[in-house]
Short mmCIF file of C-alpha atoms and ligand atoms in Angstrom, two decimals:
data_model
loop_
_atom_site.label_atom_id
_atom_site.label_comp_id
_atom_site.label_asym_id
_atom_site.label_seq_id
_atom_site.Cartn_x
_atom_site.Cartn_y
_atom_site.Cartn_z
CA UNK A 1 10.01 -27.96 -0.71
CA UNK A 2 13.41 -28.35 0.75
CA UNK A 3 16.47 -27.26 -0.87
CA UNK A 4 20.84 -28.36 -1.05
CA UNK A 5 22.95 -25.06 -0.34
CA UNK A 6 26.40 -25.94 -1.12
CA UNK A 7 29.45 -23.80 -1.04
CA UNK A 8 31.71 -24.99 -3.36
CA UNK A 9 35.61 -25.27 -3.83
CA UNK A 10 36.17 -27.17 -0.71
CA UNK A 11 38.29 -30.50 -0.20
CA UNK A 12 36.56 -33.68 0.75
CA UNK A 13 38.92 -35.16 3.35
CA UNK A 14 38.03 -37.97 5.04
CA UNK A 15 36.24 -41.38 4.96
CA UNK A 16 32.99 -42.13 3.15
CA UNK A 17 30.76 -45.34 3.70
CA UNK A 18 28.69 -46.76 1.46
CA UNK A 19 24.79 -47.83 2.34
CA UNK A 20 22.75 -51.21 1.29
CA UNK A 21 22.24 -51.04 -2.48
CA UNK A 22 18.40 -49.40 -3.02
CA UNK A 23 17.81 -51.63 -6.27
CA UNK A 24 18.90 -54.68 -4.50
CA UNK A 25 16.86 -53.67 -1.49
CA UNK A 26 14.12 -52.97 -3.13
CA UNK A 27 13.34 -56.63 -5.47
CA UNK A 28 14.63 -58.70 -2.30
CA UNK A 29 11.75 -56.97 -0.21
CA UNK A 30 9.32 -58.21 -3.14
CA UNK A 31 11.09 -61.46 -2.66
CA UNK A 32 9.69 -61.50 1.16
CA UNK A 33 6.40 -62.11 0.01
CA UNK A 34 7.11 -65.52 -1.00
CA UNK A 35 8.69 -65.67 2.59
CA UNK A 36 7.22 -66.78 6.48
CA UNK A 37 9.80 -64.22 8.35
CA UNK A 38 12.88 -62.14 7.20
CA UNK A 39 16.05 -60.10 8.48
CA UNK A 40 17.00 -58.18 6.12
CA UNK A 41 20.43 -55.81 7.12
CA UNK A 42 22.03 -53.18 5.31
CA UNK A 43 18.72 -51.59 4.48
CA UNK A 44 19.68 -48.18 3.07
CA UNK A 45 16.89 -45.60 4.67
CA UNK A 46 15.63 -44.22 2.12
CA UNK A 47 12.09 -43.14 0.44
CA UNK A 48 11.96 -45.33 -1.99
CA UNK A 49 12.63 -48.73 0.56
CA UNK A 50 9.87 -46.83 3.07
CA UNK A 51 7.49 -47.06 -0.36
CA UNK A 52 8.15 -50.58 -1.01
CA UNK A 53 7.26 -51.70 2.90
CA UNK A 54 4.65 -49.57 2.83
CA UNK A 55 3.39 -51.28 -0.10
CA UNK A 56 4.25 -54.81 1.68
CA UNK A 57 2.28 -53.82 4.64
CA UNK A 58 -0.67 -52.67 2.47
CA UNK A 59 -0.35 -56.41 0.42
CA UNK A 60 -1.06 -57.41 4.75
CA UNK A 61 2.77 -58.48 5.39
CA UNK A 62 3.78 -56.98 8.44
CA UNK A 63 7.47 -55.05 8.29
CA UNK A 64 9.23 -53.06 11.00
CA UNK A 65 12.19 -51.24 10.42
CA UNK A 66 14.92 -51.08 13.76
CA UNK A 67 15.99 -47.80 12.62
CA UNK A 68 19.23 -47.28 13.82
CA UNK A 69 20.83 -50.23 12.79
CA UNK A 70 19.60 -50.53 9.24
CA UNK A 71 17.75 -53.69 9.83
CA UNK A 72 14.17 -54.90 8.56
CA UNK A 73 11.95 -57.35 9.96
CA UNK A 74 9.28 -58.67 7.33
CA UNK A 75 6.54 -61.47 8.65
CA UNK A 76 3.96 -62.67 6.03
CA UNK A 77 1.12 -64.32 8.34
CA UNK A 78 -0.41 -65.61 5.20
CA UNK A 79 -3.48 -63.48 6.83
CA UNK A 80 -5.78 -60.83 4.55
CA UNK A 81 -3.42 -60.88 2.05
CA UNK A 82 -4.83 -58.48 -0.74
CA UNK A 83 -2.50 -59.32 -4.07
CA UNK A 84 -3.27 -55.52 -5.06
CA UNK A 85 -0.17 -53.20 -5.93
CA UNK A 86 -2.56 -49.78 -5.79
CA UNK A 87 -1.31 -46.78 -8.59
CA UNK A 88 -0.98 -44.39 -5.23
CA UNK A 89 2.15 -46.29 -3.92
CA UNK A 90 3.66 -47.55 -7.50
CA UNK A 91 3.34 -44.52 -9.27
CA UNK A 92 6.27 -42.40 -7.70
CA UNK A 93 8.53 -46.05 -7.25
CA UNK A 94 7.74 -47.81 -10.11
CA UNK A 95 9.78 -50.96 -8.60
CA UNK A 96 6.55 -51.47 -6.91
CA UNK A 97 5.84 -53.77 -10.25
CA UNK A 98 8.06 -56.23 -8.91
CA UNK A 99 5.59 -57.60 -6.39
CA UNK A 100 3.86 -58.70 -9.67
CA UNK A 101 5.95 -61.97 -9.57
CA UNK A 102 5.85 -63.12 -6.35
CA UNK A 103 2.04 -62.49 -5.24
CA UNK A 104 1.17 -64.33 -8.88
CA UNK A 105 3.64 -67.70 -8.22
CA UNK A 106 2.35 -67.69 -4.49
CA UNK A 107 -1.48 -66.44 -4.84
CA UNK A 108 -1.88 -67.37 -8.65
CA UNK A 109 -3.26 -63.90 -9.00
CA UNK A 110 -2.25 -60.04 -8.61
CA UNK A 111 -3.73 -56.58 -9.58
CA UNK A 112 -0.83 -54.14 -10.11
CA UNK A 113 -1.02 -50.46 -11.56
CA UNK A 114 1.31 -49.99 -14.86
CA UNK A 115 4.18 -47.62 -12.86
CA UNK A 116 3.77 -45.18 -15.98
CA UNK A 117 6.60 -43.34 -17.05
CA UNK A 118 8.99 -41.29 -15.04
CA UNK A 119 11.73 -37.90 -16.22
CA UNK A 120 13.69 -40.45 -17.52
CA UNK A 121 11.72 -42.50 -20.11
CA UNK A 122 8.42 -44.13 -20.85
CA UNK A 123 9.56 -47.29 -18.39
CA UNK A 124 7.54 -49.72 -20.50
CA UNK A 125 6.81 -53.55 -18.17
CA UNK A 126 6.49 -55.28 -22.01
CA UNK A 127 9.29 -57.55 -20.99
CA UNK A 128 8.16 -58.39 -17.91
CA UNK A 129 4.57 -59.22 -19.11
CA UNK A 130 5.74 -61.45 -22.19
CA UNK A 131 7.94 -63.34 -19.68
CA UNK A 132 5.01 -63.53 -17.12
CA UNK A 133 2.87 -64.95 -20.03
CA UNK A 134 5.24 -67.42 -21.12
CA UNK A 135 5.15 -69.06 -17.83
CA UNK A 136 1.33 -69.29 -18.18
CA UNK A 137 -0.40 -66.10 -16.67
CA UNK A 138 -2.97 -64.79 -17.99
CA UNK A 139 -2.49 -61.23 -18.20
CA UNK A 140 -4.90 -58.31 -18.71
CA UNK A 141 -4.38 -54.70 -19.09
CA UNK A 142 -7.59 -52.65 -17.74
CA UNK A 143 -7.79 -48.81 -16.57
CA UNK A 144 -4.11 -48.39 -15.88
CA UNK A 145 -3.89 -51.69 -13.85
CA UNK A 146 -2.04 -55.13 -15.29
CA UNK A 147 -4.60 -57.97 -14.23
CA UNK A 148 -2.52 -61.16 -13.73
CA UNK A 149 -3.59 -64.58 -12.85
CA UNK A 150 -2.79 -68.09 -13.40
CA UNK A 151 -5.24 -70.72 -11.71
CA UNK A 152 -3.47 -73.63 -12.23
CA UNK A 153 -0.61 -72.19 -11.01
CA UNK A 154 2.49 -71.23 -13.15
CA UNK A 155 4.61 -73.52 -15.80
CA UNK A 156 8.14 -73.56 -16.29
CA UNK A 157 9.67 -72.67 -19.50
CA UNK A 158 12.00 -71.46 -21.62
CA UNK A 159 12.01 -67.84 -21.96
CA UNK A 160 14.39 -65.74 -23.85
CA UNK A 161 14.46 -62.09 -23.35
CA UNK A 162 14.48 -60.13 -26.49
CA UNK A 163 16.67 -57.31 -24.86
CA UNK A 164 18.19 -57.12 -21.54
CA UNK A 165 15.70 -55.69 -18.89
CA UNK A 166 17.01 -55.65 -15.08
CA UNK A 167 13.10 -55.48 -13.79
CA UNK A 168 12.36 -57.70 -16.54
CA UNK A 169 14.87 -60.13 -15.06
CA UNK A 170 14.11 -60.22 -11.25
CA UNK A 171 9.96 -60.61 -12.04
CA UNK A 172 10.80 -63.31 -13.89
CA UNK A 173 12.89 -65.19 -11.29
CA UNK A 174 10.39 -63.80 -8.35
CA UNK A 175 7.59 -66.08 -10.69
CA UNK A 176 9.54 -68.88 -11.84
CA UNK A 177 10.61 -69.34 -8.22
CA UNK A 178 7.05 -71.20 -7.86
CA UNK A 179 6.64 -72.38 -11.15
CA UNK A 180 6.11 -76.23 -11.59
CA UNK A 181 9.38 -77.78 -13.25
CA UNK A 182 12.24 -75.83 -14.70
CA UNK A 183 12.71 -72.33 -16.36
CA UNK A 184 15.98 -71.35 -18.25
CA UNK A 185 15.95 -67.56 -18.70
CA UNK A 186 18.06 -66.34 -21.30
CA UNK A 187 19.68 -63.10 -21.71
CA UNK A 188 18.90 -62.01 -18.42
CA UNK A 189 20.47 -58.90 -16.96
CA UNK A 190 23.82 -59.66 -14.60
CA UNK A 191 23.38 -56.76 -12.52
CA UNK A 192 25.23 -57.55 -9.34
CA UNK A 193 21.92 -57.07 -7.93
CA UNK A 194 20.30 -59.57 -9.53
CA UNK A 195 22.65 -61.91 -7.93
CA UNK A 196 22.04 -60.81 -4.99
CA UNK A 197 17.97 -61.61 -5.61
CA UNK A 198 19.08 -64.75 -6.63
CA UNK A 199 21.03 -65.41 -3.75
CA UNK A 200 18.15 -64.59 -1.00
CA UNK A 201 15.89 -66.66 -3.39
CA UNK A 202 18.19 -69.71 -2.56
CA UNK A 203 18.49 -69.31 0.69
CA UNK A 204 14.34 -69.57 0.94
CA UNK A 205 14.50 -72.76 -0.96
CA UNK A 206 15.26 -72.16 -4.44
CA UNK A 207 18.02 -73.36 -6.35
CA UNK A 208 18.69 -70.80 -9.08
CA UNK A 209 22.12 -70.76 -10.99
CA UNK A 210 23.13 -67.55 -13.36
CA UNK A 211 25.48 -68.56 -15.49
CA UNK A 212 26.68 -65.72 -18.30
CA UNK A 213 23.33 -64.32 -19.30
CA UNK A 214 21.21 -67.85 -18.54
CA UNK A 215 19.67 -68.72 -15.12
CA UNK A 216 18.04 -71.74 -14.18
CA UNK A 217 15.24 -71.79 -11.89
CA UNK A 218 14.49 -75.45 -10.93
CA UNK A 219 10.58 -74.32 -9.17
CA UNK A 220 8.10 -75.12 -6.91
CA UNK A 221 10.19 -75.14 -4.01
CA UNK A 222 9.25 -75.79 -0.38
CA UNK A 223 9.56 -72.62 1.24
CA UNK A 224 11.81 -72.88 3.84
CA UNK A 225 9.30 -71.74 6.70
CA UNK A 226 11.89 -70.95 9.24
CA UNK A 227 13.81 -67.22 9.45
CA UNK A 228 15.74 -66.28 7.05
CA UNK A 229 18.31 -63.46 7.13
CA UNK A 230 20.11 -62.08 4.36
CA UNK A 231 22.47 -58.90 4.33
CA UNK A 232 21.77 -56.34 1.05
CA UNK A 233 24.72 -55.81 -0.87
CA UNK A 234 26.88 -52.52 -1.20
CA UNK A 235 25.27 -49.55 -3.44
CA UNK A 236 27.78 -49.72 -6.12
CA UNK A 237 26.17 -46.23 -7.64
CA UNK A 238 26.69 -44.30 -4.37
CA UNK A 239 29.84 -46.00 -4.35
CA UNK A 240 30.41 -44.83 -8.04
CA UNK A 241 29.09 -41.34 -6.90
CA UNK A 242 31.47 -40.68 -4.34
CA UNK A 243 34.37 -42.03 -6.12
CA UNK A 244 33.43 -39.12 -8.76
CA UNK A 245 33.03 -36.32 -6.19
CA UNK A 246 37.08 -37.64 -5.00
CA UNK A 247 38.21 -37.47 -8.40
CA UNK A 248 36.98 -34.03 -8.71
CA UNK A 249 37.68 -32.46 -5.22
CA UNK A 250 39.08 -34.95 -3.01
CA UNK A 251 42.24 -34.08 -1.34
CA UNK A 252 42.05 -38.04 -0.20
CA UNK A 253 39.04 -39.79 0.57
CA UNK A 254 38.75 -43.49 1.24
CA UNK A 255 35.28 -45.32 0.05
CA UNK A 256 34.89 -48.34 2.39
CA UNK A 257 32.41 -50.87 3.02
CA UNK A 258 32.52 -51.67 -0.88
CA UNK A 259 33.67 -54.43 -2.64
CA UNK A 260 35.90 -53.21 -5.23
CA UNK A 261 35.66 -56.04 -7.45
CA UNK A 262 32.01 -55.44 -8.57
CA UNK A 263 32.67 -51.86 -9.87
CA UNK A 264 35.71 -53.12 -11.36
CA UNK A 265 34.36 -51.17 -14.87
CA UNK A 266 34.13 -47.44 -12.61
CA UNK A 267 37.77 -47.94 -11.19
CA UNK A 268 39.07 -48.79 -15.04
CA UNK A 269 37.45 -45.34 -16.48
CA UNK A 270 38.40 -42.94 -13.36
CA UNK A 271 42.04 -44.65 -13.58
CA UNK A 272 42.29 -43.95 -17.80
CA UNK A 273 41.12 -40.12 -17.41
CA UNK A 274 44.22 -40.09 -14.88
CA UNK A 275 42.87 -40.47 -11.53
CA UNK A 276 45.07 -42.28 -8.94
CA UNK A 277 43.35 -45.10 -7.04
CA UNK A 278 44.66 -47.16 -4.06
CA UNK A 279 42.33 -50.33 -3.73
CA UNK A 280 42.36 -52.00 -0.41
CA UNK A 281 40.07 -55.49 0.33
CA UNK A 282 36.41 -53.43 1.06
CA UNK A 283 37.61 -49.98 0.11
CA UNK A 284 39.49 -47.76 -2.17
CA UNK A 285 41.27 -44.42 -1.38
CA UNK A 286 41.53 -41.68 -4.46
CA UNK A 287 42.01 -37.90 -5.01
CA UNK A 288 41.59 -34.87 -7.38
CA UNK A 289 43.92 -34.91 -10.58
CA UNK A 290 44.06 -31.42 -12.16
CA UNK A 291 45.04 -33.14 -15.54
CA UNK A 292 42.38 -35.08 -16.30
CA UNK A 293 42.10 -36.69 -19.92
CA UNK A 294 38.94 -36.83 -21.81
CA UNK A 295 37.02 -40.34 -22.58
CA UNK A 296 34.58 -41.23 -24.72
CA UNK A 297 32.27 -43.55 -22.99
CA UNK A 298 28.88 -45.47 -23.86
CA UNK A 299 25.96 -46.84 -20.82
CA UNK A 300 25.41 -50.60 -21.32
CA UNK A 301 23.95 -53.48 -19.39
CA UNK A 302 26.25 -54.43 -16.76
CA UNK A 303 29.46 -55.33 -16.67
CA UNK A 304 29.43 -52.12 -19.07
CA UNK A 305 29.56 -48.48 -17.52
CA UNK A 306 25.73 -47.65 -15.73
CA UNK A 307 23.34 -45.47 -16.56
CA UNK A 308 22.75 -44.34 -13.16
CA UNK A 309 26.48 -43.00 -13.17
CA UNK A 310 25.62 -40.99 -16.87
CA UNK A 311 24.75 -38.16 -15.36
CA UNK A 312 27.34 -37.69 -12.36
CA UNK A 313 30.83 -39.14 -14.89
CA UNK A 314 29.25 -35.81 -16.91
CA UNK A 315 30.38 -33.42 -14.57
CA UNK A 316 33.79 -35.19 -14.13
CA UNK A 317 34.00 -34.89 -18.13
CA UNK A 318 33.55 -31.43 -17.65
CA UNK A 319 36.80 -30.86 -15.82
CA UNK A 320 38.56 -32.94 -18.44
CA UNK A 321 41.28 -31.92 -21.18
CA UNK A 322 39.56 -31.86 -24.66
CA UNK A 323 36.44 -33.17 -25.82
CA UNK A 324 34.81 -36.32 -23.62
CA UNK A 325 31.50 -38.21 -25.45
CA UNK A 326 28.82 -39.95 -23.28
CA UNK A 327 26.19 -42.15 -25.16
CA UNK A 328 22.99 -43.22 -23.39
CA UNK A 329 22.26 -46.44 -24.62
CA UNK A 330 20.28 -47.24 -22.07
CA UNK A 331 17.12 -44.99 -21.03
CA UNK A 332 15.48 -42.36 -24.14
CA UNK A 333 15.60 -38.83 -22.02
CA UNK A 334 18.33 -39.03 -19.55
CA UNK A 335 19.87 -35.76 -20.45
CA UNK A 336 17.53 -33.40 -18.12
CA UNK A 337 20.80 -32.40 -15.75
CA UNK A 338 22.55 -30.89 -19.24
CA UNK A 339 20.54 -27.82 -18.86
CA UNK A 340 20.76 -27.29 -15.28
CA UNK A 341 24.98 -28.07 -15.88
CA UNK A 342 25.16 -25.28 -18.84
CA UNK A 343 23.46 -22.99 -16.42
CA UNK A 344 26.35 -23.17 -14.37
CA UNK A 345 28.90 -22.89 -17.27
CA UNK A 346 29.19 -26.91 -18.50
CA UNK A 347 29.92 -26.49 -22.81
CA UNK A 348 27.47 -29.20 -23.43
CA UNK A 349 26.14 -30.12 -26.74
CA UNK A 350 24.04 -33.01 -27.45
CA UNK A 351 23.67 -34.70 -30.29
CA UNK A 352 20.73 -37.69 -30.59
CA UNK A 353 21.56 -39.97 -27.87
CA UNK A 354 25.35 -38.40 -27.30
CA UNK A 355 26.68 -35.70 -25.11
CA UNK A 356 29.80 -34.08 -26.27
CA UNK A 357 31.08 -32.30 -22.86
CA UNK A 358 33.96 -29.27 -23.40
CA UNK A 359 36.69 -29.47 -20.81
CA UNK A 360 38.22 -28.01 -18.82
CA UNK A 361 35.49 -25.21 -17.97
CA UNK A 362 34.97 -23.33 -14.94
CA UNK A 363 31.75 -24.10 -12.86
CA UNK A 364 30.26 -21.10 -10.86
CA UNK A 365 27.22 -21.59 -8.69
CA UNK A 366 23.87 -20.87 -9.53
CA UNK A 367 20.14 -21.89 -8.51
CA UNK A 368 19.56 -25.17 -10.30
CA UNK A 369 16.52 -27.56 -10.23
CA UNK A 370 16.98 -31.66 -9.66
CA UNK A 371 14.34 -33.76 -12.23
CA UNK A 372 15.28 -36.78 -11.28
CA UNK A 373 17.96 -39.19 -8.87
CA UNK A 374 20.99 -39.54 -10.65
CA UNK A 375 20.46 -36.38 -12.19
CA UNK A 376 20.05 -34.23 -8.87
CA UNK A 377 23.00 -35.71 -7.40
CA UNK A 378 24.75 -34.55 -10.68
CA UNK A 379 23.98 -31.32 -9.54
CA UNK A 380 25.41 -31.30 -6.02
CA UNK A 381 29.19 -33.17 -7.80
CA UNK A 382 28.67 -29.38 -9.79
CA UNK A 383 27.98 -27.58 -6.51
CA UNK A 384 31.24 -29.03 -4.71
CA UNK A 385 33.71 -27.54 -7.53
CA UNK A 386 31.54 -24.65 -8.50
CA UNK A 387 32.48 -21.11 -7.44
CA UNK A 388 30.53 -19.84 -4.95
CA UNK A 389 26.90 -20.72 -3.87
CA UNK A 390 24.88 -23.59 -5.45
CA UNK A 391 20.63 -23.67 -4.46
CA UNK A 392 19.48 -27.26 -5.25
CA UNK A 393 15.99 -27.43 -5.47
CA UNK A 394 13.03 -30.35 -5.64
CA UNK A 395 15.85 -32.40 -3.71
CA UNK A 396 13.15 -35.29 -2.71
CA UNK A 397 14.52 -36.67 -5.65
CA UNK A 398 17.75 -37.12 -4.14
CA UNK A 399 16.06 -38.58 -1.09
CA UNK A 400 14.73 -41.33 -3.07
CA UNK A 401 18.39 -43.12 -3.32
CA UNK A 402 21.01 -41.37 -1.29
CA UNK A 403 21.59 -41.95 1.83
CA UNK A 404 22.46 -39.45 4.75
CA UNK A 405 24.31 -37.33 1.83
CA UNK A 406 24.55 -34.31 3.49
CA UNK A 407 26.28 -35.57 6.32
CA UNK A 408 28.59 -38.12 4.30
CA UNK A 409 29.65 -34.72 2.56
CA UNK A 410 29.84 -32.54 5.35
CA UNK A 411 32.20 -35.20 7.45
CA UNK A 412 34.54 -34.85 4.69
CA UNK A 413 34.16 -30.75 4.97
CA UNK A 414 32.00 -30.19 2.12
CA UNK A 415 30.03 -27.32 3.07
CA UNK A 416 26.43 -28.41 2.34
CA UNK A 417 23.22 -27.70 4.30
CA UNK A 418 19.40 -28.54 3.78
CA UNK A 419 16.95 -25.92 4.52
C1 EPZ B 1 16.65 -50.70 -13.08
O1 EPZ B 1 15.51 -50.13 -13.68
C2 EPZ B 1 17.09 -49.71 -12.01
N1 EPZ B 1 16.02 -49.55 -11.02
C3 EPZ B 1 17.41 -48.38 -12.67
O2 EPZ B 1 17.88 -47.52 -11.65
C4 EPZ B 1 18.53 -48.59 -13.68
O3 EPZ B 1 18.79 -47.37 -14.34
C5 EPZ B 1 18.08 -49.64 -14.71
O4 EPZ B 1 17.72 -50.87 -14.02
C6 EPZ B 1 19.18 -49.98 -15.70
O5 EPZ B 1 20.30 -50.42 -15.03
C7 EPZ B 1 15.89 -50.49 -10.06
O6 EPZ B 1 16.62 -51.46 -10.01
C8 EPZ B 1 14.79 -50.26 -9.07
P1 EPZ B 1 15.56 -51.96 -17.22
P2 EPZ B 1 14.62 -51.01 -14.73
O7 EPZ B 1 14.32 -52.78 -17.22
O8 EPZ B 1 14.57 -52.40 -14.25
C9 EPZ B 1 13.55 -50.86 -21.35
C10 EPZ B 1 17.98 -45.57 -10.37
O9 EPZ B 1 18.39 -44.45 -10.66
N2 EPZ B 1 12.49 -51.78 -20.93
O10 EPZ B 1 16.88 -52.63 -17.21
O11 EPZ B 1 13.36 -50.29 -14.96
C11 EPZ B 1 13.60 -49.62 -20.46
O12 EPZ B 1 12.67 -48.64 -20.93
C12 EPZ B 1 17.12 -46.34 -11.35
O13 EPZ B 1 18.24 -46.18 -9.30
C13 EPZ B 1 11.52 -52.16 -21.86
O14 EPZ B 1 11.55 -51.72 -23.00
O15 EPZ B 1 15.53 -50.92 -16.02
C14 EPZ B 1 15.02 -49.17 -20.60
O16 EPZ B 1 15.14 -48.43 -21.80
C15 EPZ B 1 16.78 -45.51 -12.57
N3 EPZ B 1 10.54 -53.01 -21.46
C16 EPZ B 1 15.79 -50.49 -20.75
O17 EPZ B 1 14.82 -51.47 -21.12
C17 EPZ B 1 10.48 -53.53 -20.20
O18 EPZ B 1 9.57 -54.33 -19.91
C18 EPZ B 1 16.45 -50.96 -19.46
O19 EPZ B 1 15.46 -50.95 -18.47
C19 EPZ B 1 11.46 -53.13 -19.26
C20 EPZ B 1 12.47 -52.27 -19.65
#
């Protein structure tokens, strides 16, 4: 098992660019099942894309990835396809359940394994079977496996999610995209990567409008058969990440190839805790403050702070004056980092679903364990400002969604290494 060593206390100097966003990535590659031949740039290189294609490739699409320039080539020869989504590849990416949609609207039929649960909560698919149904699937659940199918082909409808579910969201508009007639969705997530879903979905024929929490899927397009090419948006959470490792130790780093519009919410937070930020068109510039003020802050659907920043705006709290709050509205046991931060001196108490963080308190390095993505990478914001050493282990989970981190860091003379 590999392992981060970071030295800490060192100024990041330097420029940092952001990859392709993994959870827009990863629906739009689902989405390529329902195409003849796709481009697909920005691809960030990471496990959890390499799971998805090799899950494409085992559905009998046919992907290549041109390595060095972050670009993906996905044919669908409409040859041997098996509409199976097998428990070895979804269980360690459960976004494999998005290929649900698509291989039921094209093939009327799919066998998918439930993802199961993960560190950070039971990851139910509820919502994305009761929308599935309501378009007219017939949906079975047998030996750990959701058995879809819909003969006569799906219906549009009306469907109106009783709570906001990202996943939820993009199956649904991956299945109404071939449903006969129209489908209004209502309160759909509005992450900006469901836009950009929705955005390669029109340019393969559909014509889907999000407008507020309601999209419109007007189905049963003609797929456009010729190639289409679509570039994946910027990760706004590695964006988010590294915006949070400036604030606590950057001397002055610029973020670029971001759009700083989307993580307009991020920029507001960093800039009421005190930290000075320079936006530019497609990237932002920031530094440490040493007077940081406390916030109190709660995870919501987007446009509202994300859950996948939870665990790294922690450690920022941490360096704070007074006492900062985080509630996780979002996900039922996303706390696992706390322990690994207290090891290393964090005064963290939690409280139900609230952390109440202690600041300003010194870090010092120790040998800490990553349980899951956002979490790990938690860990390594620690390491930068920590005294002394900082042993990361289990860091495949930080492999699953960061790209090239080491060497983003180390450009910026961090003093990281993997061994
Ligand atoms: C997506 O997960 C992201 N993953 C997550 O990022 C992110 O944390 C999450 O959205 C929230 O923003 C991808 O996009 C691949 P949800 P998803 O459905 O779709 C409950 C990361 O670190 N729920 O919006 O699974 C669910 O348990 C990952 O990159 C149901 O109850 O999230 C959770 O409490 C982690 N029933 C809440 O809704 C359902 O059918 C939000 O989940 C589906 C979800």
């Amino acid at each position: 098992m590999q392992k981060l060593i970071i030295k800490g206390k060192r100024n990041l100097i330097g420029k940092i660019s952001i990859s392709g966003s993994k959870n827009s990535a990863l629906p739009i590659l689902a989405a390529s099942i329902l195409a003849n031949k796709v481009i697909l740039k920005n691809i960030p290189l990471v496990k959890d894309i390499f799971t998805m294609a090799e899950l494409l490739n085992f559905i009998g699409l046919n992907t290549k990835f041109l390595l060095n320039k972050n670009i993906l080539e996905i044919k669908n020869k409409e040859k041997k396809i098996n509409t199976l989504a097998p428990y070895k590849l979804v269980k360690t990416m459960r976004a494999g359940v998005l290929v649900l949609g698509p291989l039921l609207g094209k093939y009327g039929k799919a066998k998918v394994s439930l993802p199961g649960g993960c560190a950070i909560g039971t990851r139910p698919v509820n919502l994305h079977l009761f929308a599935l149904k309501k378009l007219g699937a017939n949906i079975k659940i047998k030996n750990g496996y959701i058995l879809a199918e819909a003969k006569s082909g799906l219906k549009g409808t009306t469907i109106k999610f009783p709570n906001v579910s990202v996943g939820a969201t993009e199956n649904a508009l991956l299945a109404a995209f071939m449903a006969k007639g129209k489908t209004v969705l209502k309160n759909c997530a509005t992450e900006p990567e469901i836009n950009d879903l929705i955005s390669f979905l029109n340019k393969l024929g559909g014509q889907i409008k999000l407008s507020g929490r309601t999209a419109i899927i007007n189905g049963k397009n003609e797929i456009k058969k010729q190639l289409i090419k679509h570039e994946i948006i910027f990760d706004r959470i590695e964006a988010g990440t590294y915006m949070i490792a400036s604030a606590l130790i950057g001397k002055k780093v610029t973020i670029d190839k971001i759009d700083p519009r989307i993580i307009k919410t991020e920029i507001n937070i960093l800039k009421k805790m005190g930290v000075k930020i320079k936006k530019n068109n497609n990237s932002i510039s920031l530094k440490k403050n040493v007077n940081l003020k406390k916030i109190n802050i709660t995870t919501k659907p987007y446009p509202g702070f994300p859950t996948d920043l939870q665990a790294q705006l922690m450690v920022l709290m941490t360096q704070a004056n007074g006492l900062s709050k985080i509630s996780e509205n979002i996900f039922e046991n996303r706390f696992m980092h706390v322990p690994e931060l207290r090891r290393m001196g964090a005064k963290i108490k939690i409280k139900n679903k609230t952390a109440f963080i202690k600041g300003p308190s010194k870090l010092a390095g120790a040998e800490v364990m990553a349980t899951d993505l956002r979490a790990s990478v938690s860990l390594v914001l620690a390491g930068l400002i920590a005294e002394n050493k900082t042993v990361i282990n289990r860091i495949y989970h930080l492999d699953r969604g960061y790209e090239f981190l080491e060497t983003k860091l180390k450009r910026c003379n961090a003093e990281i290494v993997r061994i």
